[in-house]
C-alpha positions as CSV (number, residue, x, y, z in Angstrom):
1,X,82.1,46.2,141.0
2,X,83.0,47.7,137.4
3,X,82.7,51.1,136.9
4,X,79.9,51.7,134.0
5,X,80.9,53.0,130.7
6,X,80.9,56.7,129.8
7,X,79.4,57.6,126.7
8,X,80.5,60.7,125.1
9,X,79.1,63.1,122.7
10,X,80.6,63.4,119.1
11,X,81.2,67.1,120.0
12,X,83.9,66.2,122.7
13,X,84.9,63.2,121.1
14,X,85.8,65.7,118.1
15,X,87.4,68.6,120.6
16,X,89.5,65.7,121.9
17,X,90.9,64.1,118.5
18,X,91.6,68.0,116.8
19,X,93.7,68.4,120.5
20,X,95.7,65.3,119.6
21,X,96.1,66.3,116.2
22,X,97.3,69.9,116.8
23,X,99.9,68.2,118.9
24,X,100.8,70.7,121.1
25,X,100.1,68.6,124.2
26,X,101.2,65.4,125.3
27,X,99.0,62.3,124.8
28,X,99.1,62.0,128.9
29,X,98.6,65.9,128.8
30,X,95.5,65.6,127.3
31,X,94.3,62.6,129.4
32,X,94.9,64.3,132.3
33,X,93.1,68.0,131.2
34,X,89.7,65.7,129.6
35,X,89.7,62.5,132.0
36,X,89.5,60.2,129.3
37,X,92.5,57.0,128.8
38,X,95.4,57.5,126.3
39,X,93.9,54.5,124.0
40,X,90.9,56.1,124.2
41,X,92.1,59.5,122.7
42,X,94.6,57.5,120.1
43,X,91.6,55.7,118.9
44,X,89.6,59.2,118.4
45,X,92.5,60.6,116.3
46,X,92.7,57.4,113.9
47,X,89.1,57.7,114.1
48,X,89.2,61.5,112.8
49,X,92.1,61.0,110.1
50,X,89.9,58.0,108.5
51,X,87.3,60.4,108.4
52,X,88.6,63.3,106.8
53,X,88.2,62.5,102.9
54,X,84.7,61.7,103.8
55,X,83.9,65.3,104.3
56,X,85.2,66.7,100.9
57,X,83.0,64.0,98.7
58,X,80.1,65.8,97.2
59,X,77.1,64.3,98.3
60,X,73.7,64.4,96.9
61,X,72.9,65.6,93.7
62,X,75.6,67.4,91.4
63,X,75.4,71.5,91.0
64,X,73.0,73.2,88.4
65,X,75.4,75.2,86.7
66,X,72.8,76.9,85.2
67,X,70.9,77.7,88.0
68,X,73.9,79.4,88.9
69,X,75.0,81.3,85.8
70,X,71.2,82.4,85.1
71,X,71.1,85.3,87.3
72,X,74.8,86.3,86.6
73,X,73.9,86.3,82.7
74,X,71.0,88.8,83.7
75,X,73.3,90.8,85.7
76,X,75.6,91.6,83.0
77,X,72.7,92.3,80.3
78,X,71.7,94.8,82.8
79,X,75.2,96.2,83.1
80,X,75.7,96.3,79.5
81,X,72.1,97.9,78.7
82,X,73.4,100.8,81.3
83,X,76.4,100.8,80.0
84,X,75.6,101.2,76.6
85,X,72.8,104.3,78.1
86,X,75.9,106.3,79.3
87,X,78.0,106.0,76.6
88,X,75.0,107.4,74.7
89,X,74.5,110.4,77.0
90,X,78.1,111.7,78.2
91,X,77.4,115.1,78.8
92,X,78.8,117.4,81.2
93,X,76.5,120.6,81.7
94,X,73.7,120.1,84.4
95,X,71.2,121.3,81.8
96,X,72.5,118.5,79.2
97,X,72.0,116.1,81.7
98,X,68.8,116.7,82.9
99,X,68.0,116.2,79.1
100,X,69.5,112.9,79.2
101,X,67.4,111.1,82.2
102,X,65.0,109.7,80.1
103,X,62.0,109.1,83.0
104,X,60.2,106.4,80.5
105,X,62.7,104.1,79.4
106,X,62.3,100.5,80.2
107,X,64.5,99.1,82.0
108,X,66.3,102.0,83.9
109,X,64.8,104.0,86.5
110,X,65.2,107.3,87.1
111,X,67.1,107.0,90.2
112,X,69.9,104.5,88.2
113,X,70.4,107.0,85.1
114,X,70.9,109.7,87.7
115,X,73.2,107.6,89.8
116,X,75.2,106.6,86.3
117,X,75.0,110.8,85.3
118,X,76.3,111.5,89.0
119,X,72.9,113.8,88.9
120,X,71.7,114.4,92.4
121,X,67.5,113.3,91.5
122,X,66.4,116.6,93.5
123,X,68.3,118.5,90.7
124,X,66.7,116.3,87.7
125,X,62.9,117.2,89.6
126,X,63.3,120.5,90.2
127,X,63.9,123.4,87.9
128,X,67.0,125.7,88.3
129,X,66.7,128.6,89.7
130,X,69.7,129.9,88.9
131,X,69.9,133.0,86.6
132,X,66.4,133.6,87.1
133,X,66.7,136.3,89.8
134,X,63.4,138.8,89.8
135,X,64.5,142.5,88.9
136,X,63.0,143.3,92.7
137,X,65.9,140.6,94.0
138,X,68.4,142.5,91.9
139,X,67.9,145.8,92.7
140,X,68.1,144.9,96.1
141,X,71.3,142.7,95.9
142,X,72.9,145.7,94.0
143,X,71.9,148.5,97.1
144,X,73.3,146.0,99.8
145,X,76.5,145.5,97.8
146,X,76.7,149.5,97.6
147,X,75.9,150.0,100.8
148,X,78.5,146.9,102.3
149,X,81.3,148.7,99.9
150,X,80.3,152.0,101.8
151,X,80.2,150.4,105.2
152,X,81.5,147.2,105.9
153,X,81.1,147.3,109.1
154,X,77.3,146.8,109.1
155,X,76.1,143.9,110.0
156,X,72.5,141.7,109.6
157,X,70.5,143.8,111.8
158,X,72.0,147.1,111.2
159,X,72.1,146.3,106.9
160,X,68.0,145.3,107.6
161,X,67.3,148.3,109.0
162,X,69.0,150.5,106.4
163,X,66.8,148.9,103.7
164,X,63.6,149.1,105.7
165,X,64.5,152.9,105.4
166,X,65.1,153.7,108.9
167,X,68.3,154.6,110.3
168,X,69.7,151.8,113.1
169,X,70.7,153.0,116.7
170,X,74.4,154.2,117.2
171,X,76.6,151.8,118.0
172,X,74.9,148.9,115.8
173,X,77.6,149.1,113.0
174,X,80.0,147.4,115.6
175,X,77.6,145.0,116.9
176,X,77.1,146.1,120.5
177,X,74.1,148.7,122.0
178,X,75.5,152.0,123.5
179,X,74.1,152.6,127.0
């Protein structure tokens, strides 16, 4: 009785050809490792190498360049409009570039002119504060300074309770309790 025929699947049928190809095995090396006849795998190699050129034809319909190019083209009129916004507001203080942001303008958001300014957005929102101490702040600043040039040994809790008026317990100004 004749044995019946095997099909395989183009997946192994592929795995076997791209083995015979490579060459690194034998023909009977690689009958033996897939259990398939040395005509059988010679046949699947001239099968693959007729095959090849097939795979780099275009097929279907040919590529819409402009399809392509449309959104690049709007990419670089983007780019150029920001460009041409930076070179229109190089500035270097914080203050002069907090003037520049421009929150209305039509086609870059805040968030871009402050990325292109290298402005962190918290610092466009916000007013500074710097320079604006209260004359309470300052007068205080100015009696902790005296009193740190006076004793620099005091620390947080002892400085605290020197401006709260009262005097701190010995042993404070080096940071441990005396027992």
């Amino acid at each position: 009785m004749a044995a019946k025929r095997q099909r395989r699947s183009p997946e192994f049928k592929t795995k076997v050809a791209l083995a015979a190809l490579k060459g690194d095995k034998t023909l009977m090396q690689l009958s033996s490792d897939f259990g398939v006849s040395t005509v059988q795998i010679g046949q699947w190699k001239k099968q693959l190498l007729q095959g090849l050129p097939e795979i780099f034809q275009r097929k279907g319909s040919p590529v819409d360049v402009d399809a392509i190019t449309a959104p690049l083209y709007q990419e670089i009129g983007r780019l150029k409009v920001e460009l041409d916004w930076l070179k229109k507001n190089q500035v270097l203080t914080l203050e002069e570039k907090r003037a520049c942001v421009e929150p209305n303008h039509p086609q870059i958001s805040v968030r871009r002119q402050c990325d292109l300014l290298c402005l962190n957005r918290s610092s466009f929102y916000s007013p500074p504060t710097l320079g604006r101490e209260s004359l309470e702040n300052l007068e205080i600043m100015e009696c902790i300074d005296k009193q740190y040039t006076d004793v620099p040994t005091y620390g947080s809790r002892r400085m605290t309770a020197w401006l709260q008026g009262g005097e701190a317990q010995p042993g404070l100004e080096y940071g441990y309790h005396v027992l």
